[in-house]
mmCIF file of C-alpha atoms in Angstrom:
data_model
loop_
_atom_site.group_PDB
_atom_site.id
_atom_site.type_symbol
_atom_site.label_atom_id
_atom_site.label_comp_id
_atom_site.label_asym_id
_atom_site.label_seq_id
_atom_site.Cartn_x
_atom_site.Cartn_y
_atom_site.Cartn_z
ATOM 1 C CA MET E 1 1.651 3.507 23.271
ATOM 2 C CA SER E 2 4.319 3.303 20.679
ATOM 3 C CA VAL E 3 4.556 7.038 20.088
ATOM 4 C CA ALA E 4 7.543 6.974 17.868
ATOM 5 C CA LEU E 5 6.019 4.259 15.561
ATOM 6 C CA GLY E 6 2.740 6.249 15.480
ATOM 7 C CA LEU E 7 0.763 3.127 16.750
ATOM 8 C CA THR E 8 -1.791 3.641 19.469
ATOM 9 C CA ARG E 9 -1.441 -0.050 20.724
ATOM 10 C CA PRO E 10 0.860 -2.741 20.061
ATOM 11 C CA LEU E 11 0.337 -5.096 17.069
ATOM 12 C CA VAL E 12 -1.771 -8.352 17.690
ATOM 13 C CA VAL E 13 -0.426 -11.222 15.402
ATOM 14 C CA ARG E 14 -1.955 -14.978 15.024
ATOM 15 C CA THR E 15 -0.300 -17.574 12.500
ATOM 16 C CA THR E 16 -1.855 -20.580 12.011
ATOM 17 C CA LEU E 17 -1.621 -23.707 9.300
ATOM 18 C CA VAL E 18 -3.665 -23.652 6.749
ATOM 19 C CA GLY E 19 -4.349 -25.810 3.505
ATOM 20 C CA ASP E 20 -2.465 -25.308 0.424
ATOM 21 C CA PRO E 21 -3.527 -22.176 -1.188
ATOM 22 C CA GLY E 22 -2.392 -23.012 -4.562
ATOM 23 C CA ASP E 23 -1.029 -19.965 -6.601
ATOM 24 C CA LEU E 24 -0.123 -17.362 -3.966
ATOM 25 C CA PHE E 25 -0.582 -14.748 -6.450
ATOM 26 C CA ALA E 26 -4.000 -15.666 -7.308
ATOM 27 C CA GLN E 27 -4.712 -14.781 -3.653
ATOM 28 C CA LEU E 28 -3.847 -11.345 -3.806
ATOM 29 C CA PRO E 29 -6.168 -8.352 -4.005
ATOM 30 C CA GLU E 30 -5.237 -5.583 -6.325
ATOM 31 C CA THR E 31 -4.339 -2.832 -3.907
ATOM 32 C CA ALA E 32 -0.515 -2.671 -3.203
ATOM 33 C CA PRO E 33 0.523 -6.439 -2.713
ATOM 34 C CA TYR E 34 3.632 -7.388 -1.304
ATOM 35 C CA ALA E 35 5.329 -10.380 -2.627
ATOM 36 C CA TRP E 36 8.725 -12.553 -2.427
ATOM 37 C CA ILE E 37 8.404 -16.049 -4.610
ATOM 38 C CA ARG E 38 10.643 -18.452 -6.117
ATOM 39 C CA HIS E 39 9.506 -21.674 -7.621
ATOM 40 C CA GLY E 40 6.115 -20.742 -6.225
ATOM 41 C CA GLU E 41 7.260 -20.940 -2.571
ATOM 42 C CA GLY E 42 7.537 -17.959 -0.285
ATOM 43 C CA LEU E 43 5.125 -15.060 0.917
ATOM 44 C CA VAL E 44 2.371 -12.799 -0.267
ATOM 45 C CA ALA E 45 0.941 -10.050 1.624
ATOM 46 C CA TRP E 46 -1.383 -7.003 1.638
ATOM 47 C CA GLY E 47 -2.754 -4.286 3.976
ATOM 48 C CA GLU E 48 -0.635 -2.328 6.044
ATOM 49 C CA ALA E 49 -0.553 -2.790 9.990
ATOM 50 C CA ALA E 50 2.376 -0.426 10.144
ATOM 51 C CA ARG E 51 4.732 1.348 7.791
ATOM 52 C CA VAL E 52 7.572 3.865 8.180
ATOM 53 C CA THR E 53 9.859 5.758 5.693
ATOM 54 C CA VAL E 54 13.403 5.094 6.806
ATOM 55 C CA PRO E 55 15.199 8.303 6.892
ATOM 56 C CA PRO E 56 18.472 8.459 4.721
ATOM 57 C CA GLY E 57 21.953 8.653 5.779
ATOM 58 C CA PRO E 58 24.758 6.208 6.602
ATOM 59 C CA GLY E 59 22.693 4.864 10.143
ATOM 60 C CA ARG E 60 19.870 4.179 7.799
ATOM 61 C CA PHE E 61 19.858 0.245 8.294
ATOM 62 C CA ASP E 62 20.387 0.812 12.168
ATOM 63 C CA TRP E 63 17.564 3.127 12.582
ATOM 64 C CA ALA E 64 15.342 0.505 10.537
ATOM 65 C CA ARG E 65 16.652 -2.426 12.924
ATOM 66 C CA ASP E 66 15.780 -0.255 15.704
ATOM 67 C CA TRP E 67 12.283 0.494 14.750
ATOM 68 C CA LEU E 68 11.834 -3.337 13.806
ATOM 69 C CA SER E 69 13.011 -4.569 17.105
ATOM 70 C CA THR E 70 10.472 -1.864 19.179
ATOM 71 C CA ILE E 71 7.360 -3.042 16.962
ATOM 72 C CA PHE E 72 8.287 -6.457 16.908
ATOM 73 C CA GLY E 73 9.175 -6.431 20.575
ATOM 74 C CA GLU E 74 5.830 -4.547 21.618
ATOM 75 C CA ALA E 75 3.673 -7.059 19.545
ATOM 76 C CA SER E 76 1.395 -9.837 21.157
ATOM 77 C CA VAL E 77 2.181 -12.925 18.908
ATOM 78 C CA ASP E 78 0.366 -16.319 18.796
ATOM 79 C CA ASP E 79 2.517 -18.408 16.271
ATOM 80 C CA ASP E 80 1.646 -22.056 15.797
ATOM 81 C CA VAL E 81 4.256 -22.331 13.123
ATOM 82 C CA ARG E 82 7.387 -21.222 14.527
ATOM 83 C CA THR E 83 9.345 -21.039 11.099
ATOM 84 C CA PRO E 84 11.119 -18.400 8.772
ATOM 85 C CA GLY E 85 8.192 -15.960 7.723
ATOM 86 C CA SER E 86 5.709 -16.750 10.288
ATOM 87 C CA GLY E 87 4.520 -14.436 12.870
ATOM 88 C CA PRO E 88 4.778 -10.678 12.098
ATOM 89 C CA VAL E 89 6.709 -9.826 8.992
ATOM 90 C CA ALA E 90 8.451 -6.686 7.520
ATOM 91 C CA PHE E 91 8.803 -6.035 3.831
ATOM 92 C CA GLY E 92 11.314 -3.559 2.811
ATOM 93 C CA SER E 93 12.831 -1.640 -0.144
ATOM 94 C CA PHE E 94 16.094 0.431 0.392
ATOM 95 C CA THR E 95 17.503 2.836 -1.971
ATOM 96 C CA PHE E 96 20.655 2.206 -3.564
ATOM 97 C CA ASP E 97 22.165 5.214 -2.526
ATOM 98 C CA PRO E 98 22.525 5.767 1.287
ATOM 99 C CA GLU E 99 21.630 9.678 0.778
ATOM 100 C CA SER E 100 18.674 9.138 -1.440
ATOM 101 C CA ARG E 101 14.979 9.219 -0.124
ATOM 102 C CA GLY E 102 12.244 6.563 -0.553
ATOM 103 C CA SER E 103 13.642 3.605 1.544
ATOM 104 C CA VAL E 104 10.368 2.135 3.363
ATOM 105 C CA LEU E 105 9.725 -0.417 5.908
ATOM 106 C CA VAL E 106 5.864 -2.230 5.869
ATOM 107 C CA VAL E 107 4.384 -4.646 8.203
ATOM 108 C CA PRO E 108 1.469 -6.107 5.935
ATOM 109 C CA GLN E 109 -1.798 -6.837 8.041
ATOM 110 C CA THR E 110 -2.373 -10.477 5.877
ATOM 111 C CA ILE E 111 0.460 -12.480 5.055
ATOM 112 C CA LEU E 112 -0.229 -15.905 3.254
ATOM 113 C CA ALA E 113 2.778 -18.020 2.957
ATOM 114 C CA ARG E 114 4.098 -21.659 1.860
ATOM 115 C CA ARG E 115 7.350 -23.515 2.304
ATOM 116 C CA ASP E 116 8.630 -27.194 2.523
ATOM 117 C CA GLY E 117 5.045 -28.489 1.998
ATOM 118 C CA ARG E 118 3.580 -26.281 4.902
ATOM 119 C CA ALA E 119 1.129 -23.476 4.345
ATOM 120 C CA TRP E 120 0.412 -20.714 6.676
ATOM 121 C CA LEU E 121 -1.481 -17.547 7.205
ATOM 122 C CA THR E 122 -0.840 -14.447 9.478
ATOM 123 C CA THR E 123 -3.314 -11.946 10.516
ATOM 124 C CA ILE E 124 -2.680 -8.391 12.560
ATOM 125 C CA GLY E 125 -5.661 -7.119 14.176
ATOM 126 C CA GLU E 126 -9.045 -7.851 13.231
ATOM 127 C CA GLU E 127 -9.326 -10.335 10.220
ATOM 128 C CA ARG E 128 -10.457 -8.329 7.055
ATOM 129 C CA LEU E 129 -12.163 -9.891 3.800
ATOM 130 C CA ASP E 130 -10.294 -8.615 0.661
ATOM 131 C CA LEU E 131 -12.037 -8.752 -2.621
ATOM 132 C CA VAL E 132 -10.102 -10.592 -5.153
ATOM 133 C CA THR E 133 -10.528 -9.168 -8.602
ATOM 134 C CA PRO E 134 -9.634 -10.576 -12.154
ATOM 135 C CA LEU E 135 -6.179 -9.226 -13.489
ATOM 136 C CA ARG E 136 -6.454 -6.645 -15.627
ATOM 137 C CA ASP E 137 -4.352 -5.975 -18.788
ATOM 138 C CA PRO E 138 -2.769 -2.496 -19.037
ATOM 139 C CA GLY E 139 -3.233 -2.209 -22.889
ATOM 140 C CA ARG E 140 -0.780 -0.723 -25.084
ATOM 141 C CA ILE E 141 2.547 0.594 -23.716
ATOM 142 C CA ARG E 142 4.558 3.346 -25.143
ATOM 143 C CA TYR E 143 8.064 3.550 -24.068
ATOM 144 C CA GLY E 144 10.352 6.536 -23.937
ATOM 145 C CA ASP E 145 13.995 7.786 -22.763
ATOM 146 C CA GLY E 146 14.750 7.845 -19.176
ATOM 147 C CA SER E 147 17.519 10.039 -17.927
ATOM 148 C CA LEU E 148 19.989 9.691 -20.884
ATOM 149 C CA THR E 149 19.320 8.341 -24.523
ATOM 150 C CA ALA E 150 21.108 5.297 -25.539
ATOM 151 C CA PRO E 151 23.794 7.292 -27.527
ATOM 152 C CA GLU E 152 24.152 9.554 -24.143
ATOM 153 C CA TRP E 153 24.307 6.362 -22.120
ATOM 154 C CA GLU E 154 26.955 4.881 -24.606
ATOM 155 C CA HIS E 155 29.055 7.882 -24.071
ATOM 156 C CA ALA E 156 28.714 7.779 -20.075
ATOM 157 C CA VAL E 157 30.033 4.080 -20.498
ATOM 158 C CA ALA E 158 33.001 5.406 -22.768
ATOM 159 C CA ARG E 159 33.697 8.206 -20.194
ATOM 160 C CA ALA E 160 33.728 5.545 -17.271
ATOM 161 C CA VAL E 161 36.125 3.226 -19.209
ATOM 162 C CA ARG E 162 38.569 6.284 -19.239
ATOM 163 C CA ARG E 163 38.276 6.708 -15.603
ATOM 164 C CA ILE E 164 39.092 3.025 -15.027
ATOM 165 C CA ARG E 165 42.155 2.803 -17.519
ATOM 166 C CA SER E 166 43.432 5.987 -15.679
ATOM 167 C CA GLY E 167 43.767 3.987 -12.756
ATOM 168 C CA ARG E 168 41.040 5.822 -10.672
ATOM 169 C CA LEU E 169 39.159 2.245 -9.970
ATOM 170 C CA GLU E 170 38.842 -1.148 -11.175
ATOM 171 C CA LYS E 171 35.216 -1.181 -12.025
ATOM 172 C CA THR E 172 31.989 0.791 -11.825
ATOM 173 C CA VAL E 173 28.586 -0.314 -12.816
ATOM 174 C CA LEU E 174 26.043 1.997 -14.806
ATOM 175 C CA ALA E 175 22.578 1.578 -15.162
ATOM 176 C CA ARG E 176 20.138 3.098 -17.699
ATOM 177 C CA ASP E 177 16.470 3.592 -17.295
ATOM 178 C CA LEU E 178 13.092 3.680 -19.517
ATOM 179 C CA THR E 179 10.120 5.016 -19.123
ATOM 180 C CA ALA E 180 6.990 3.468 -19.983
ATOM 181 C CA THR E 181 3.381 4.651 -20.172
ATOM 182 C CA ALA E 182 0.155 2.158 -20.448
ATOM 183 C CA GLU E 183 -3.311 2.929 -21.402
ATOM 184 C CA ARG E 184 -4.724 1.943 -18.219
ATOM 185 C CA THR E 185 -3.510 1.617 -14.360
ATOM 186 C CA ILE E 186 -0.962 -1.072 -14.059
ATOM 187 C CA ASP E 187 -2.221 -4.156 -12.378
ATOM 188 C CA VAL E 188 0.732 -5.202 -10.154
ATOM 189 C CA ARG E 189 -0.421 -8.962 -9.747
ATOM 190 C CA LEU E 190 -0.303 -9.543 -13.732
ATOM 191 C CA LEU E 191 3.291 -8.191 -13.625
ATOM 192 C CA LEU E 192 4.055 -10.534 -10.738
ATOM 193 C CA THR E 193 2.345 -13.637 -12.324
ATOM 194 C CA ARG E 194 4.001 -13.178 -15.672
ATOM 195 C CA LEU E 195 7.381 -12.881 -14.001
ATOM 196 C CA ALA E 196 7.225 -15.892 -11.816
ATOM 197 C CA ARG E 197 6.185 -17.975 -14.668
ATOM 198 C CA ARG E 198 8.864 -16.950 -17.021
ATOM 199 C CA TYR E 199 11.540 -16.650 -14.622
ATOM 200 C CA PRO E 200 10.966 -19.276 -11.913
ATOM 201 C CA ASP E 201 14.554 -19.443 -10.904
ATOM 202 C CA CYS E 202 14.334 -15.892 -9.831
ATOM 203 C CA TYR E 203 12.936 -14.183 -6.677
ATOM 204 C CA THR E 204 9.798 -12.405 -7.685
ATOM 205 C CA PHE E 205 9.275 -9.341 -5.443
ATOM 206 C CA SER E 206 6.781 -6.497 -4.879
ATOM 207 C CA CYS E 207 7.312 -3.962 -2.427
ATOM 208 C CA ALA E 208 5.955 -0.222 -2.194
ATOM 209 C CA GLY E 209 5.552 -0.259 -5.826
ATOM 210 C CA LEU E 210 8.913 -1.932 -6.629
ATOM 211 C CA ILE E 211 8.123 -4.697 -8.773
ATOM 212 C CA GLY E 212 10.727 -7.024 -10.092
ATOM 213 C CA ALA E 213 12.268 -10.670 -10.640
ATOM 214 C CA THR E 214 15.597 -10.435 -9.410
ATOM 215 C CA PRO E 215 18.322 -13.492 -9.958
ATOM 216 C CA GLU E 216 20.600 -12.167 -7.005
ATOM 217 C CA LEU E 217 20.208 -13.218 -3.616
ATOM 218 C CA LEU E 218 21.907 -10.834 -1.486
ATOM 219 C CA VAL E 219 21.614 -13.057 1.645
ATOM 220 C CA ARG E 220 19.128 -15.599 3.399
ATOM 221 C CA ARG E 221 19.533 -15.756 7.097
ATOM 222 C CA THR E 222 18.024 -19.104 8.804
ATOM 223 C CA GLY E 223 18.996 -19.079 12.375
ATOM 224 C CA GLU E 224 22.870 -18.878 12.386
ATOM 225 C CA MET E 225 23.191 -20.033 8.853
ATOM 226 C CA ILE E 226 23.253 -17.541 6.001
ATOM 227 C CA GLU E 227 23.344 -17.962 2.058
ATOM 228 C CA SER E 228 24.296 -15.486 -0.690
ATOM 229 C CA LEU E 229 24.529 -15.706 -4.456
ATOM 230 C CA VAL E 230 26.915 -13.748 -5.970
ATOM 231 C CA LEU E 231 26.375 -12.678 -10.020
ATOM 232 C CA ALA E 232 28.778 -10.589 -12.120
ATOM 233 C CA GLY E 233 29.381 -11.455 -15.884
ATOM 234 C CA THR E 234 26.480 -11.641 -18.272
ATOM 235 C CA THR E 235 25.933 -12.805 -21.892
ATOM 236 C CA PRO E 236 22.577 -13.020 -23.862
ATOM 237 C CA ARG E 237 21.209 -16.572 -24.135
ATOM 238 C CA GLY E 238 21.922 -18.047 -28.037
ATOM 239 C CA THR E 239 19.496 -19.060 -30.299
ATOM 240 C CA SER E 240 20.074 -22.662 -30.010
ATOM 241 C CA ARG E 241 21.565 -25.425 -27.928
ATOM 242 C CA ALA E 242 24.810 -25.344 -29.755
ATOM 243 C CA ASP E 243 25.281 -21.314 -29.501
ATOM 244 C CA ASP E 244 24.159 -21.203 -25.867
ATOM 245 C CA MET E 245 27.179 -23.678 -25.322
ATOM 246 C CA ALA E 246 29.201 -21.760 -26.931
ATOM 247 C CA ARG E 247 28.146 -18.332 -25.396
ATOM 248 C CA GLY E 248 28.229 -19.943 -21.839
ATOM 249 C CA ALA E 249 31.969 -21.156 -22.802
ATOM 250 C CA ALA E 250 32.996 -17.768 -24.103
ATOM 251 C CA LEU E 251 31.675 -16.118 -20.997
ATOM 252 C CA PHE E 252 33.511 -18.557 -18.867
ATOM 253 C CA ALA E 253 36.785 -18.004 -20.577
ATOM 254 C CA SER E 254 36.676 -13.871 -20.516
ATOM 255 C CA ALA E 255 39.123 -12.480 -18.706
ATOM 256 C CA LYS E 256 36.984 -9.441 -18.495
ATOM 257 C CA ASP E 257 33.971 -11.313 -17.133
ATOM 258 C CA ARG E 258 36.185 -13.361 -14.665
ATOM 259 C CA TYR E 259 38.068 -10.398 -13.386
ATOM 260 C CA GLU E 260 34.328 -8.688 -12.841
ATOM 261 C CA HIS E 261 33.129 -11.606 -10.873
ATOM 262 C CA THR E 262 36.332 -11.987 -8.838
ATOM 263 C CA CYS E 263 35.820 -8.209 -7.740
ATOM 264 C CA ALA E 264 32.141 -9.162 -6.831
ATOM 265 C CA VAL E 265 33.238 -12.355 -5.090
ATOM 266 C CA GLU E 266 35.907 -10.524 -2.711
ATOM 267 C CA SER E 267 33.536 -7.689 -1.893
ATOM 268 C CA VAL E 268 31.160 -10.209 -0.708
ATOM 269 C CA ARG E 269 33.883 -12.264 1.131
ATOM 270 C CA ASP E 270 35.394 -8.550 2.600
ATOM 271 C CA ALA E 271 31.625 -7.906 3.970
ATOM 272 C CA LEU E 272 30.913 -10.953 5.453
ATOM 273 C CA SER E 273 34.009 -12.676 7.153
ATOM 274 C CA PRO E 274 33.706 -10.100 10.122
ATOM 275 C CA LEU E 275 30.182 -11.542 10.699
ATOM 276 C CA CYS E 276 30.839 -15.151 10.011
ATOM 277 C CA SER E 277 32.351 -17.785 12.038
ATOM 278 C CA GLU E 278 32.736 -19.902 9.063
ATOM 279 C CA LEU E 279 32.683 -18.959 5.369
ATOM 280 C CA LYS E 280 32.652 -21.040 2.239
ATOM 281 C CA ILE E 281 33.256 -19.544 -0.971
ATOM 282 C CA PRO E 282 33.649 -21.954 -4.056
ATOM 283 C CA GLU E 283 37.030 -21.356 -6.033
ATOM 284 C CA GLU E 284 35.423 -21.343 -9.467
ATOM 285 C CA PRO E 285 31.899 -19.865 -10.555
ATOM 286 C CA GLU E 286 29.253 -21.600 -12.245
ATOM 287 C CA LEU E 287 27.019 -20.649 -15.013
ATOM 288 C CA LEU E 288 23.301 -19.450 -14.194
ATOM 289 C CA MET E 289 21.242 -19.853 -17.197
ATOM 290 C CA LEU E 290 17.971 -17.444 -17.386
ATOM 291 C CA PRO E 291 15.580 -17.166 -19.998
ATOM 292 C CA ASN E 292 17.255 -14.196 -21.501
ATOM 293 C CA VAL E 293 20.917 -14.242 -19.938
ATOM 294 C CA GLN E 294 23.469 -16.339 -18.803
ATOM 295 C CA HIS E 295 25.667 -15.167 -15.279
ATOM 296 C CA LEU E 296 28.944 -16.310 -13.873
ATOM 297 C CA ALA E 297 27.513 -17.290 -10.363
ATOM 298 C CA SER E 298 29.306 -18.248 -6.769
ATOM 299 C CA PRO E 299 26.961 -19.438 -3.987
ATOM 300 C CA VAL E 300 28.291 -18.423 -0.904
ATOM 301 C CA THR E 301 27.401 -20.115 2.881
ATOM 302 C CA GLY E 302 28.263 -19.031 6.087
ATOM 303 C CA ARG E 303 27.665 -19.389 9.833
ATOM 304 C CA LEU E 304 26.955 -15.990 11.654
ATOM 305 C CA SER E 305 29.001 -15.475 14.831
ATOM 306 C CA ALA E 306 27.185 -13.422 16.932
ATOM 307 C CA GLY E 307 23.463 -13.424 16.209
ATOM 308 C CA ALA E 308 23.176 -10.803 13.845
ATOM 309 C CA SER E 309 19.951 -10.302 11.971
ATOM 310 C CA VAL E 310 19.458 -10.667 8.660
ATOM 311 C CA LEU E 311 19.202 -6.634 7.941
ATOM 312 C CA ASP E 312 22.729 -6.455 9.894
ATOM 313 C CA VAL E 313 24.249 -8.702 7.070
ATOM 314 C CA VAL E 314 22.320 -6.485 4.473
ATOM 315 C CA ALA E 315 24.072 -3.452 5.814
ATOM 316 C CA ALA E 316 27.225 -4.921 5.877
ATOM 317 C CA MET E 317 27.033 -6.256 2.192
ATOM 318 C CA HIS E 318 25.306 -3.202 0.338
ATOM 319 C CA PRO E 319 26.404 -2.028 -2.113
ATOM 320 C CA THR E 320 28.355 -5.516 -3.468
ATOM 321 C CA ALA E 321 30.944 -4.592 -6.328
ATOM 322 C CA ALA E 322 28.040 -6.215 -8.283
ATOM 323 C CA VAL E 323 25.933 -3.242 -8.165
ATOM 324 C CA GLY E 324 28.285 -0.785 -7.362
ATOM 325 C CA GLY E 325 32.081 -1.230 -8.467
ATOM 326 C CA THR E 326 35.713 -1.473 -6.939
ATOM 327 C CA PRO E 327 36.826 0.307 -4.911
ATOM 328 C CA THR E 328 33.287 1.252 -3.653
ATOM 329 C CA GLU E 329 33.608 4.905 -2.854
ATOM 330 C CA ALA E 330 35.438 5.506 -6.351
ATOM 331 C CA ALA E 331 33.095 3.793 -8.103
ATOM 332 C CA LEU E 332 29.854 5.481 -6.488
ATOM 333 C CA ASP E 333 31.462 8.940 -7.465
ATOM 334 C CA VAL E 334 31.646 7.941 -11.101
ATOM 335 C CA ILE E 335 27.950 6.564 -10.773
ATOM 336 C CA ARG E 336 26.748 9.582 -9.499
ATOM 337 C CA GLU E 337 28.739 11.909 -12.247
ATOM 338 C CA LEU E 338 27.934 9.977 -15.135
ATOM 339 C CA GLU E 339 24.277 8.287 -14.556
ATOM 340 C CA GLY E 340 22.611 11.530 -14.447
ATOM 341 C CA MET E 341 19.732 9.805 -12.176
ATOM 342 C CA ASP E 342 18.558 8.802 -8.869
ATOM 343 C CA ARG E 343 18.259 5.086 -9.201
ATOM 344 C CA ALA E 344 15.887 5.142 -6.161
ATOM 345 C CA GLY E 345 15.507 1.472 -5.025
ATOM 346 C CA TYR E 346 16.697 -0.236 -8.334
ATOM 347 C CA ALA E 347 20.208 -2.245 -6.926
ATOM 348 C CA GLY E 348 19.300 -1.638 -3.463
ATOM 349 C CA PRO E 349 18.196 -4.461 -0.861
ATOM 350 C CA VAL E 350 14.879 -5.791 -0.986
ATOM 351 C CA GLY E 351 13.081 -8.377 0.774
ATOM 352 C CA TRP E 352 11.596 -9.265 4.317
ATOM 353 C CA ILE E 353 12.640 -9.855 8.035
ATOM 354 C CA ASP E 354 10.568 -11.638 10.785
ATOM 355 C CA ALA E 355 10.719 -11.285 14.349
ATOM 356 C CA ARG E 356 13.631 -13.897 15.031
ATOM 357 C CA GLY E 357 15.912 -11.892 12.693
ATOM 358 C CA ASP E 358 15.286 -14.530 9.678
ATOM 359 C CA GLY E 359 14.671 -13.328 6.059
ATOM 360 C CA GLU E 360 15.913 -13.155 2.275
ATOM 361 C CA TRP E 361 16.876 -10.270 0.840
ATOM 362 C CA GLY E 362 17.820 -9.695 -2.955
ATOM 363 C CA ILE E 363 19.062 -6.989 -4.838
ATOM 364 C CA ALA E 364 16.575 -5.323 -6.882
ATOM 365 C CA LEU E 365 17.639 -5.856 -10.196
ATOM 366 C CA ARG E 366 15.297 -6.503 -13.363
ATOM 367 C CA CYS E 367 12.625 -4.424 -11.845
ATOM 368 C CA ALA E 368 10.650 -1.387 -12.307
ATOM 369 C CA GLN E 369 8.909 1.344 -10.076
ATOM 370 C CA ILE E 370 5.104 1.216 -11.137
ATOM 371 C CA GLU E 371 2.757 3.825 -10.315
ATOM 372 C CA GLY E 372 -0.804 4.034 -11.836
ATOM 373 C CA PRO E 373 -0.139 3.925 -15.562
ATOM 374 C CA ARG E 374 3.172 4.857 -15.331
ATOM 375 C CA ALA E 375 6.715 2.616 -14.831
ATOM 376 C CA ARG E 376 9.981 3.427 -14.901
ATOM 377 C CA LEU E 377 12.386 0.452 -15.975
ATOM 378 C CA PHE E 378 16.001 -0.286 -14.931
ATOM 379 C CA ALA E 379 18.900 -2.061 -16.267
ATOM 380 C CA GLY E 380 22.929 -2.010 -15.362
ATOM 381 C CA CYS E 381 25.951 -3.211 -16.472
ATOM 382 C CA GLY E 382 29.133 -3.631 -14.823
ATOM 383 C CA ILE E 383 31.931 -1.726 -16.643
ATOM 384 C CA MET E 384 35.385 -2.783 -16.706
ATOM 385 C CA GLY E 385 38.838 -1.002 -18.702
ATOM 386 C CA ASP E 386 38.175 -3.221 -21.710
ATOM 387 C CA SER E 387 34.536 -2.904 -21.844
ATOM 388 C CA ASP E 388 32.692 -1.725 -25.333
ATOM 389 C CA PRO E 389 29.955 0.863 -24.923
ATOM 390 C CA ALA E 390 27.812 -0.929 -27.738
ATOM 391 C CA SER E 391 28.249 -4.159 -26.449
ATOM 392 C CA GLU E 392 27.095 -2.938 -22.832
ATOM 393 C CA LEU E 393 23.969 -1.092 -24.294
ATOM 394 C CA ALA E 394 23.106 -4.538 -25.961
ATOM 395 C CA GLU E 395 23.149 -6.210 -22.396
ATOM 396 C CA ALA E 396 21.222 -3.445 -20.921
ATOM 397 C CA GLN E 397 18.656 -3.834 -23.467
ATOM 398 C CA ALA E 398 18.605 -7.244 -22.796
ATOM 399 C CA LYS E 399 17.949 -6.847 -19.209
ATOM 400 C CA LEU E 400 15.189 -4.352 -19.789
ATOM 401 C CA ARG E 401 13.377 -6.875 -21.775
ATOM 402 C CA VAL E 402 12.377 -8.933 -18.467
ATOM 403 C CA MET E 403 10.126 -6.293 -17.447
ATOM 404 C CA GLN E 404 9.082 -5.282 -21.307
ATOM 405 C CA TYR E 405 7.858 -8.692 -21.111
ATOM 406 C CA ALA E 406 5.808 -8.094 -17.791
ATOM 407 C CA LEU E 407 4.249 -5.295 -19.021
ATOM 408 C CA GLU E 408 3.347 -6.446 -22.487
ATOM 409 C CA GLY E 409 3.207 -10.594 -21.984
#
């Protein structure tokens, strides 16, 4: 018996190849679905074979790794597929602040996946028939202020700028939240479907009520190889192709945004270098165009030197300068002082890990925490010494529109 895990017996896991399931989201039952999808490929899941709330504190990733090592190590696994994402998989969401409660790991009972022309089904324990019901619209949505009103948040930005100009730090990231209340219980599957269709280049995710479409891949581990995508520096999309190109060129030429991006890249370099025997980072960023914004982006690749799992890499990288700031501790102090809220899972790591240590984890951006008919929406902006509060507010509002679209359609 796994007393520490609260399980009466080891997990019995079976993975088999299946025919193409079509739209993965269309296979989900309504209750508490899990998902990680990009361009129609990835994993969806439901049910809970095991679940744990990860204790807060600086050792939380080590604790999570040990929990997973025990539960996966004791499992009886019949896996005909043997590829990243087959066999037992845990979905996870970690809070942004290590001292905040709410980090969770879940091993779903049923996992349906598709990647590189193959599809497979993983079941744990007795196979269940879960009823797939039609998607339900939440009805009219009413919005309200979150922790700060718009003017209060602009004031917080101005205070952060003064801290930066004083020399205390180089950059911080300030987030704001909005509340949303629907007429009816929010159907997570509807949000996932809308997000995946509108933002196919992003990673559409669902874990323990945290729903979103993040453009930022924190890390993908496939054997010894890892990949990451650094995003920092943002501008809205234009009203025409010419306007788009002009905005992109201005972003690429912006000293403020280029420096913000450099800070983010260097934080990733510092985190990954001790873990990697090889690390490749481009000298210049590229432009990533999404339906609502453009980002400066730098794809990073590397080879792990000591067989670390994807969760070990997540532990080393979080929080990146893209969502925290530079230097990290000073930036986190400013965030705690000025934001006036607990970010919960926003800007924390979200993703999945399998028994081989492979997996994909993103930064939980463009997201909302859903509970019944209520949602809490999040967005954040990198604040530098020359940041303008009104411009930062406009950028945050552009990012919030991702989840507003998911709710309203």
